[in-house]
Tab-separated table of C-alpha atoms in Angstrom:
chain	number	residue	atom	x	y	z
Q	1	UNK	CA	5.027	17.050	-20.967
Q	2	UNK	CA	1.653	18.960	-22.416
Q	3	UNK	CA	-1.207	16.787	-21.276
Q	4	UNK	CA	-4.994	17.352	-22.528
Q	5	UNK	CA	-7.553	15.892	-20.315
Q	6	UNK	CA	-10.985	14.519	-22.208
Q	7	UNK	CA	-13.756	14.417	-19.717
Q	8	UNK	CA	-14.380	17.500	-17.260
Q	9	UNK	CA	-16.269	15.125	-15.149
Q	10	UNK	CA	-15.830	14.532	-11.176
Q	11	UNK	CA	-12.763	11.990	-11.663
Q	12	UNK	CA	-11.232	14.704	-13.592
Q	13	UNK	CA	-12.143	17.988	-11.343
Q	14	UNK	CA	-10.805	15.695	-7.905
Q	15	UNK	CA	-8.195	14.188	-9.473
Q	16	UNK	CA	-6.578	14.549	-12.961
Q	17	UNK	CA	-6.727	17.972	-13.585
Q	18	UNK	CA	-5.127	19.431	-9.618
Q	19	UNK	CA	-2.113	16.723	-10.384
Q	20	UNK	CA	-1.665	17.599	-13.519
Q	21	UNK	CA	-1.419	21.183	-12.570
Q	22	UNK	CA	1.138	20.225	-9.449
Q	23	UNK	CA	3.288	18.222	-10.989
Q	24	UNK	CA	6.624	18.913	-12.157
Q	25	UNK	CA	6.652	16.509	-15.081
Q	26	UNK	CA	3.440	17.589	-16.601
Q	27	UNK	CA	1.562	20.807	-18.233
Q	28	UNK	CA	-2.444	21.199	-18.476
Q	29	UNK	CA	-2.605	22.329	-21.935
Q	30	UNK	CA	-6.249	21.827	-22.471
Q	31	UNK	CA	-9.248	20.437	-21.403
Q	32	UNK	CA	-12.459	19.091	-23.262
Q	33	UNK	CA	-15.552	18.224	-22.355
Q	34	UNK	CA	-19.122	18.054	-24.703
Q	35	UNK	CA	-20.973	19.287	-21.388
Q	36	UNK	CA	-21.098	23.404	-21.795
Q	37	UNK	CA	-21.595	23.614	-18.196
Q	38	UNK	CA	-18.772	21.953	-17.032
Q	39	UNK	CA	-16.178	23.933	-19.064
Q	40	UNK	CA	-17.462	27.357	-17.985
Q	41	UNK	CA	-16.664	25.361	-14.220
Q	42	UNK	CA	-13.031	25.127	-15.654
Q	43	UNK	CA	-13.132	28.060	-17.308
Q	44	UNK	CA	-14.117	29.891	-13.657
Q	45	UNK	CA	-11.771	28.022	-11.607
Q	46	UNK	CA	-8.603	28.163	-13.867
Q	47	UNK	CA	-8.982	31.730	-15.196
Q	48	UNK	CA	-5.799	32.557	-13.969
Q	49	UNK	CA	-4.220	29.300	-15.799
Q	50	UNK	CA	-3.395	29.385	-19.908
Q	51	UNK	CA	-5.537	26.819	-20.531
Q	52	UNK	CA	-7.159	26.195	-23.895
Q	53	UNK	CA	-11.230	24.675	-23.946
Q	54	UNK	CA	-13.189	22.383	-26.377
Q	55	UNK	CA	-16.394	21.293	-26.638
Q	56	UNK	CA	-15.324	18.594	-29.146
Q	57	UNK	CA	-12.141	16.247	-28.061
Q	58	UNK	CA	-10.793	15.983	-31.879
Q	59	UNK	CA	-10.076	19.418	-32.333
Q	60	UNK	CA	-7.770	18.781	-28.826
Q	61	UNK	CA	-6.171	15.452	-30.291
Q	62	UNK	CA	-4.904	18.185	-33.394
Q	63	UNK	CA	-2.731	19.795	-31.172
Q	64	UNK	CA	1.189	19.220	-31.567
Q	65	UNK	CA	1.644	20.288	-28.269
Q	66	UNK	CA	-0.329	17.846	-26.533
Q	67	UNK	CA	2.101	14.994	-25.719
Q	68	UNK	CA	-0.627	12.911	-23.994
Q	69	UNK	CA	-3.794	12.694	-22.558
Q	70	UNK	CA	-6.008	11.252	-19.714
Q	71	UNK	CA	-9.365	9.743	-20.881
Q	72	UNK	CA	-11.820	10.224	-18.355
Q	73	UNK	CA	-15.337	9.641	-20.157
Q	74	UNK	CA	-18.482	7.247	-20.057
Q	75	UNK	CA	-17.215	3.747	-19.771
Q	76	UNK	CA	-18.388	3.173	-22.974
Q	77	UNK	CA	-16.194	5.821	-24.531
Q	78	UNK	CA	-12.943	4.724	-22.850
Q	79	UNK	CA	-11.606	2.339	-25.929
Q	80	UNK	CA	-13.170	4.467	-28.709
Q	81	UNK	CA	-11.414	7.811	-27.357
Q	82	UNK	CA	-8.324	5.994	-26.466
Q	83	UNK	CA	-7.787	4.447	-29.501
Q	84	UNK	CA	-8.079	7.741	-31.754
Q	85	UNK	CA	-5.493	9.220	-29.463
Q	86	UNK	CA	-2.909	6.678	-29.698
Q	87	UNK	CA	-3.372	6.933	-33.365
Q	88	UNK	CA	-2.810	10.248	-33.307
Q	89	UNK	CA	0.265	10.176	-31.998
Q	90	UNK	CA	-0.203	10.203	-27.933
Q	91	UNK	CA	0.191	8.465	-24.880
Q	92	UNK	CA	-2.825	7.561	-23.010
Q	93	UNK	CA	-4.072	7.268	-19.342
Q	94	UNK	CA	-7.575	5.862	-19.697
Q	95	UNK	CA	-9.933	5.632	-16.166
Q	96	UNK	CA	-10.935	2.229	-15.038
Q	97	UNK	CA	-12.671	-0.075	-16.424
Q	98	UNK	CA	-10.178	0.026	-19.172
Q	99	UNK	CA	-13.157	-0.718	-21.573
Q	100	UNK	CA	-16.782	-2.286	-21.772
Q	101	UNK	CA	-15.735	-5.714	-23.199
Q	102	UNK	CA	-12.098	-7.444	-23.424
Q	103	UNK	CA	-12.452	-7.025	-27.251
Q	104	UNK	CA	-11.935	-3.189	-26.998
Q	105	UNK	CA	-9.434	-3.929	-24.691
Q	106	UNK	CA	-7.320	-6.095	-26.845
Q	107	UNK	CA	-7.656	-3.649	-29.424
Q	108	UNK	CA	-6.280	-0.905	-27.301
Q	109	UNK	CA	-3.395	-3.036	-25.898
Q	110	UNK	CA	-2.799	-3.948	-29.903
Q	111	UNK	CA	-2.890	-0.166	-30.767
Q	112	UNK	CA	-0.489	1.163	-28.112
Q	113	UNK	CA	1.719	-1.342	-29.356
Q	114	UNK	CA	1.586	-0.645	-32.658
Q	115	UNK	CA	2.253	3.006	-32.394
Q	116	UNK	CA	4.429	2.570	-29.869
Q	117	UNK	CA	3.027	4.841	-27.290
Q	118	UNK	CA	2.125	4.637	-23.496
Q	119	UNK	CA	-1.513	2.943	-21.857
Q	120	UNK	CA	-2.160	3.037	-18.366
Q	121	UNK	CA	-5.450	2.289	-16.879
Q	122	UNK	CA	-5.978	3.960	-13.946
Q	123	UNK	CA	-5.695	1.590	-11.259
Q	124	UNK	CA	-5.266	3.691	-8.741
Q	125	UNK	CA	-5.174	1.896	-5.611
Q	126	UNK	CA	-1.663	0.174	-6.594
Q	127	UNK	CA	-0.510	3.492	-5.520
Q	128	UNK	CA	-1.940	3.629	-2.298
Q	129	UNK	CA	1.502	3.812	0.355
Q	130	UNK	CA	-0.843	0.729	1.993
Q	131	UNK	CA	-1.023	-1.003	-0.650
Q	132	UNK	CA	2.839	-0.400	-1.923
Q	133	UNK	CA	3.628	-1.322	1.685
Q	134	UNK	CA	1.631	-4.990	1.790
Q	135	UNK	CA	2.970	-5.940	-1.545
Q	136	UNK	CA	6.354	-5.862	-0.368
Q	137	UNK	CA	5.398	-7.947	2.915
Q	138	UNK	CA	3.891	-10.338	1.098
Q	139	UNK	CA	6.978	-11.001	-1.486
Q	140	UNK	CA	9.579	-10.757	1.073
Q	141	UNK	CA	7.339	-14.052	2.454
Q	142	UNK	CA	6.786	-13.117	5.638
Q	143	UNK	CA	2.853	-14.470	6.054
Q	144	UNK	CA	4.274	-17.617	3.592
Q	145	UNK	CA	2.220	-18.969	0.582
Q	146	UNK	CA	-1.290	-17.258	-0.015
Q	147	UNK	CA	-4.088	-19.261	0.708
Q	148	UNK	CA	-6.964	-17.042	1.065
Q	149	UNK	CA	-7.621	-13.410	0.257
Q	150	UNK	CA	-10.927	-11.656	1.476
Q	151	UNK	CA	-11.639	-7.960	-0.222
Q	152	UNK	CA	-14.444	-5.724	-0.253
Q	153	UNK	CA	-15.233	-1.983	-1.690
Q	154	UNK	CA	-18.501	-0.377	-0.672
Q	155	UNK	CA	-20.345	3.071	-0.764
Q	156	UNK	CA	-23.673	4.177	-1.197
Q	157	UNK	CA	-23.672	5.058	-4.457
Q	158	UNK	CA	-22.093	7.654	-7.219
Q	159	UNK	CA	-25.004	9.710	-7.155
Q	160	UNK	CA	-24.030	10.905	-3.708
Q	161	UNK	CA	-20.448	11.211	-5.049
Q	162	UNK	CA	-20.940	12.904	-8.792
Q	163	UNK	CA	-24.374	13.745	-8.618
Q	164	UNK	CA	-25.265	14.415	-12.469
Q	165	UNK	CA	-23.553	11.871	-13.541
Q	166	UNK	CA	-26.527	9.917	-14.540
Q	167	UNK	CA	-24.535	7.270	-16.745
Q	168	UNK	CA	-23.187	5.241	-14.103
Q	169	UNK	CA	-26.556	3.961	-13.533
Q	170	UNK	CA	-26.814	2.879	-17.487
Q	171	UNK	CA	-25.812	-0.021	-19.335
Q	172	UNK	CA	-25.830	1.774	-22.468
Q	173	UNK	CA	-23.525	3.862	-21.012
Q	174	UNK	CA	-21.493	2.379	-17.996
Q	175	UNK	CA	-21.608	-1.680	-19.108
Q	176	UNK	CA	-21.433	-2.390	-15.917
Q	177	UNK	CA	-22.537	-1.242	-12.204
Q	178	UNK	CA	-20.648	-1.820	-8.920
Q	179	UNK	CA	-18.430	-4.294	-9.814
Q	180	UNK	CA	-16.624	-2.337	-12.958
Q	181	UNK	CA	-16.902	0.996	-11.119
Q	182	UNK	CA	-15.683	-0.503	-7.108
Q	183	UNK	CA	-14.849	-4.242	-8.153
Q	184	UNK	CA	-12.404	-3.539	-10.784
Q	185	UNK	CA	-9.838	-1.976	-8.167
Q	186	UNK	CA	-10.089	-5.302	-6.474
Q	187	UNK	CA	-9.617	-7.897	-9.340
Q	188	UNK	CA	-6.630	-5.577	-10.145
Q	189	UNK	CA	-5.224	-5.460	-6.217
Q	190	UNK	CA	-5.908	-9.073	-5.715
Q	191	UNK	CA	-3.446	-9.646	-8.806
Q	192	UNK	CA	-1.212	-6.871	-7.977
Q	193	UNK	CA	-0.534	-7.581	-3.898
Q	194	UNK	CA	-0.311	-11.244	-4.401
Q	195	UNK	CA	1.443	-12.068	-7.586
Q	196	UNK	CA	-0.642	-14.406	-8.410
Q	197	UNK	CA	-3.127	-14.690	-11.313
Q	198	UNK	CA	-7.168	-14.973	-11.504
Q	199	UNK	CA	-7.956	-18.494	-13.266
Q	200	UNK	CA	-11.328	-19.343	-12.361
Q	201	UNK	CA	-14.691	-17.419	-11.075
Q	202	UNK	CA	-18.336	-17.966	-9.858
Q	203	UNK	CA	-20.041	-14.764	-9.584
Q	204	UNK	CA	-23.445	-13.552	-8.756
Q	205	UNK	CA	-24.789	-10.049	-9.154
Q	206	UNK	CA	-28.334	-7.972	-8.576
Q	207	UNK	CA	-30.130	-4.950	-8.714
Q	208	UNK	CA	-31.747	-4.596	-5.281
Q	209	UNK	CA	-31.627	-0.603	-4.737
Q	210	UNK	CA	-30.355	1.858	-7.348
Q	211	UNK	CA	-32.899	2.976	-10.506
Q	212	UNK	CA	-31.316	1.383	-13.115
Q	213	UNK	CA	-29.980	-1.233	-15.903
Q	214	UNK	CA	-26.208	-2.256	-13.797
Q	215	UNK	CA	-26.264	-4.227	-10.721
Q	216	UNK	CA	-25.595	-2.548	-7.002
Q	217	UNK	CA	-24.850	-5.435	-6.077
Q	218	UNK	CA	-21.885	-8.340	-7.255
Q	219	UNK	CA	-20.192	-11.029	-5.260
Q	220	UNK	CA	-17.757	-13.473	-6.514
Q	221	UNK	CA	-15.261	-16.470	-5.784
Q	222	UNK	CA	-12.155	-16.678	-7.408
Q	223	UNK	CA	-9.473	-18.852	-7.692
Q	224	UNK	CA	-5.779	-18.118	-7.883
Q	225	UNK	CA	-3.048	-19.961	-9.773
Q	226	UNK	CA	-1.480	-21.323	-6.507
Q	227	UNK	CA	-4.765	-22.828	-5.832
Q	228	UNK	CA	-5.800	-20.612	-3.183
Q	229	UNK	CA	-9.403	-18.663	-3.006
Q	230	UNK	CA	-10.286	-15.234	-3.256
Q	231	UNK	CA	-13.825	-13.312	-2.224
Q	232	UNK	CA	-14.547	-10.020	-3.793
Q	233	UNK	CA	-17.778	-7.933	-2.938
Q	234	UNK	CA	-18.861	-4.622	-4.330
Q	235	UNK	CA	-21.907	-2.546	-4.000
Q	236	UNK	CA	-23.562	0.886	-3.610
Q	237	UNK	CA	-25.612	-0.045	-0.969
Q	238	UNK	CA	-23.197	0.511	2.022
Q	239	UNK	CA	-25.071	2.703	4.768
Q	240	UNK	CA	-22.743	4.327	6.505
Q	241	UNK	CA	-19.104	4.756	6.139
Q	242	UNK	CA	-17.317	3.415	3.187
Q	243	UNK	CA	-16.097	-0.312	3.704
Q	244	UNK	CA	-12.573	-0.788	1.532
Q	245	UNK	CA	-10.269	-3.181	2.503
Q	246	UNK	CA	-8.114	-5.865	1.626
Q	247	UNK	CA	-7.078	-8.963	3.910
Q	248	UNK	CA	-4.552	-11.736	2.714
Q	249	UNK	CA	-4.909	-14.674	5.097
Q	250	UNK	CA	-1.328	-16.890	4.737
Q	251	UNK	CA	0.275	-20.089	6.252
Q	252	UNK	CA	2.658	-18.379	8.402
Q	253	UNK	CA	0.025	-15.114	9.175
Q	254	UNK	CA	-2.224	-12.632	8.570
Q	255	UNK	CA	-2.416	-9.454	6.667
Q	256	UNK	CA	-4.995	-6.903	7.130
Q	257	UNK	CA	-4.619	-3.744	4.954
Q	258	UNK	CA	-7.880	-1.026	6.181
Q	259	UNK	CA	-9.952	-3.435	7.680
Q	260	UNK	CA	-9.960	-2.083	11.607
Q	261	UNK	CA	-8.832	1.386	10.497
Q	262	UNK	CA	-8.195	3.080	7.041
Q	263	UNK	CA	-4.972	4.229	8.087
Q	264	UNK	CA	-3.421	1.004	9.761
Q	265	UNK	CA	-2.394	-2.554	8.154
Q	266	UNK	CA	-2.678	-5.291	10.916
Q	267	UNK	CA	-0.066	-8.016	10.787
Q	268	UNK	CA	-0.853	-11.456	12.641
Q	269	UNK	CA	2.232	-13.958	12.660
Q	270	UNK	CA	2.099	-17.681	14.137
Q	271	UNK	CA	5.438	-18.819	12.812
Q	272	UNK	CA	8.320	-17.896	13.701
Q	273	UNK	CA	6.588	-16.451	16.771
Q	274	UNK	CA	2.872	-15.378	17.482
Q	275	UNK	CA	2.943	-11.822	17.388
Q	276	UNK	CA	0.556	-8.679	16.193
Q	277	UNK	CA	2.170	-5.728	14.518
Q	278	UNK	CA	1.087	-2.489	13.462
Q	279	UNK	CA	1.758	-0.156	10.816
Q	280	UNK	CA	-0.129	3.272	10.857
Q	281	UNK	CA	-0.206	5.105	7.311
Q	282	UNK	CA	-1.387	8.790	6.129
Q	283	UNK	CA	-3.861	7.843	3.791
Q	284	UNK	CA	-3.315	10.095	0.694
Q	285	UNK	CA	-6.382	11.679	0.831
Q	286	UNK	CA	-9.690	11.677	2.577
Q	287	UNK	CA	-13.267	13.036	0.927
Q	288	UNK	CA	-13.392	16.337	2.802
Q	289	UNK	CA	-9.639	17.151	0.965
Q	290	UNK	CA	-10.670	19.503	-1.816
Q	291	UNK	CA	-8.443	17.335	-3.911
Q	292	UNK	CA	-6.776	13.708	-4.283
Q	293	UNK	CA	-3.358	13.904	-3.493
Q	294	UNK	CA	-1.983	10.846	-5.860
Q	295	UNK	CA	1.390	10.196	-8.002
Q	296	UNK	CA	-0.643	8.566	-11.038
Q	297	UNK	CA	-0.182	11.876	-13.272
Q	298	UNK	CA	3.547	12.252	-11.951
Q	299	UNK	CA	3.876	8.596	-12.125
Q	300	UNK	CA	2.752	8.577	-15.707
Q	301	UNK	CA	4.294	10.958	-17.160
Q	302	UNK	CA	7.694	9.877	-15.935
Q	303	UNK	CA	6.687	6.487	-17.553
Q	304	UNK	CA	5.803	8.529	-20.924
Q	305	UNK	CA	9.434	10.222	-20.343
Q	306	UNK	CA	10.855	6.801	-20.152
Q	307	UNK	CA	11.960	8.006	-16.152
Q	308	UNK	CA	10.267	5.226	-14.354
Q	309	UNK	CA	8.656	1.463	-15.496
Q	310	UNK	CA	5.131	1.630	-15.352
Q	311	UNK	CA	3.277	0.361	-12.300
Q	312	UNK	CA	0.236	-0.318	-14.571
Q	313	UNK	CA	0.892	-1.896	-17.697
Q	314	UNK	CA	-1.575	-2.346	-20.707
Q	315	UNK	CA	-2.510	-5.757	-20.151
Q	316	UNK	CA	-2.895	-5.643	-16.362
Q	317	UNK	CA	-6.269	-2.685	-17.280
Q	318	UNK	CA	-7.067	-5.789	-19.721
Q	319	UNK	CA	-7.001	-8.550	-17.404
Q	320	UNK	CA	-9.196	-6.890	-15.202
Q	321	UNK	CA	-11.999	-6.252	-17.461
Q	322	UNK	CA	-11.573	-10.331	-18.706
Q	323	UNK	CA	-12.283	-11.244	-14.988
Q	324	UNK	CA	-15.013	-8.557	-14.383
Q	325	UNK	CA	-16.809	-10.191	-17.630
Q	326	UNK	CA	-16.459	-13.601	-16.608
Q	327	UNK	CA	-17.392	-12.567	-13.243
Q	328	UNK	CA	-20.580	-11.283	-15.134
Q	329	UNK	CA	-20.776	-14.297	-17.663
Q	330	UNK	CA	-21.507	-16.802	-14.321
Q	331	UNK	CA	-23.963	-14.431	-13.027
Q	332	UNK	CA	-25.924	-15.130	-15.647
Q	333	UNK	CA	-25.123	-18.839	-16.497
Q	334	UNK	CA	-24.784	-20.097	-13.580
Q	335	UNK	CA	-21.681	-22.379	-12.342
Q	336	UNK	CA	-17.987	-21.672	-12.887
Q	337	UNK	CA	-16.427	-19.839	-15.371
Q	338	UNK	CA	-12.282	-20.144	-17.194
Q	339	UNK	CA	-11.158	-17.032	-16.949
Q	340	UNK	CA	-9.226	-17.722	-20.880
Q	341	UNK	CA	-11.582	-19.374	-22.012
């Protein structure tokens, strides 16, 4: 499947483009990118590839052999881009947050239907093997019914990450700080690893650190349709080593996915027995890999080749920018917020 990637950005040079070139479902046909600089990068580092460059995305959306394509712009971008690709005639993989309001996301989700053709959001950490692994714990029952869930995602910022890219730090630009750049993965995880939906939020957010118009800082409480409670934390503030974890507190046990080490998931049981299990776990990648081993591109392209049900449906990258805004929406109200309403 010919693939065009729009956005020659860090997402793209770690992760898109090295698994679209490995994998055995997809072909890098072309890459685009309004950012001179970054091409030539490309151009460099792929000379021995036949790989086509554009400055300008539309001339890459003309291109009959471009099947599909994996957005990977400024936020505010995302819905714009996606949407002129679906019309053309391709299947889209568009990074997180989906889009800067749940308006452009409805009319994305609306447009792939229309035209009949593939969105994913990239919610990567679904695909995490800890993360595959937990979900099936928790629906085979073992820890019983859900009654708390505690997650957190923290660095020190994406200037340390993807150092000229200046519109994270933008509202223009980004629409939102750490919560729809770190957060987002965890609205989606808490939905995905549970089963259970977001119907309520109190949120609070700041701007205590970074140079800029998003907050480094968001907290929230949410509540889940079986009445249990949720607590999600972002920021890029984190001193030290990343914090990214996940821990689902139940009536018969505990689950603790990265908590006391990124490669292990804790397991605490009181009923049948008391016990404390271990499972260890490669991570897929670490930051001193040159690249991010993942299955999204294989994984969505097989979906696009009707090989595999998609992990990551349309409305799941919608959902999670509805709670993110909510999340926002009591932040700046004050009090409780519906999430549908």
């Amino acid at each position: 499947m010919g693939i065009g990637v729009i956005g020659a950005g860090k997402i793209s040079e770690v992760l898109h483009i090295p698994n679209t070139l490995y994998s055995e479902y997809a072909r890098l046909v072309a890459i685009s990118d309004s950012n001179e600089q970054r091409l030539n990068f490309f151009r460099e580092k792929l000379k021995d590839e036949k790989i086509s460059f554009y400055s300008d995305y539309t001339h890459l959306l003309e291109r009959d052999d471009i099947d599909a394509v994996i957005v990977a712009l400024p936020n505010y971008l995302h819905a714009k881009v996606a949407i002129e690709a679906l019309r053309k005639g391709k299947h889209v993989l568009v990074e997180k947050p989906m889009a800067t309001n749940s308006q452009e996301g409805e009319e994305m989700v609306k447009t792939a239907r229309q035209v009949q053709k593939v969105l994913m959001t990239n919610h990567s950490q679904r695909f995490f093997p800890h993360h595959q692994k937990a979900k099936d714990i928790v629906a085979s029952g073992l820890i019983g019914q859900i009654r708390l869930v505690k997650t957190m995602f923290g660095h020190s910022g994406p200037e340390n990450w993807s150092p000229k890219a200046a519109w994270f730090f933008q509202k223009d630009s980004a629409m939102f700080g750490a919560l729809g750049d770190l957060g987002v993965h965890k609205v989606d995880l808490i939905r995905y690893l549970t089963g259970l939906e977001i119907t309520e939020c109190t949120g609070m957010i700041g701007t205590l650190e970074k140079q800029g118009t998003v907050e480094d800082v968001a907290s929230a409480v949410l509540k889940l349709s079986n009445g249990g409670i949720a607590t999600l934390d972002a920021n890029w503030i984190t001193k030290g080593l990343e914090e990214n974890y996940f821990v689902i507190y139940g009536e018969k046990g505990t689950l603790k996915i990265g908590q006391t080490d990124p490669s292990k998931i804790d397991i605490y049981l009181s009923k049948p027995v008391t016990m404390h299990g271990e499972i260890i776990m490669k991570p897929l990648f670490t930051n001193e890999d040159p690249y991010w081993k993942m299955p999204v591109i294989d994984h969505f392209a097989k979906v696009c080749l009707e090989l595999e049900e998609p992990i990551v449906k349309p409305e799941d990258g919608l959902i999670a920018v509805k709670v993110v805004e909510k999340i926002f929406e009591s932040s700046n109200r004050g009090g409780a917020m519906k999430i549908n309403e």
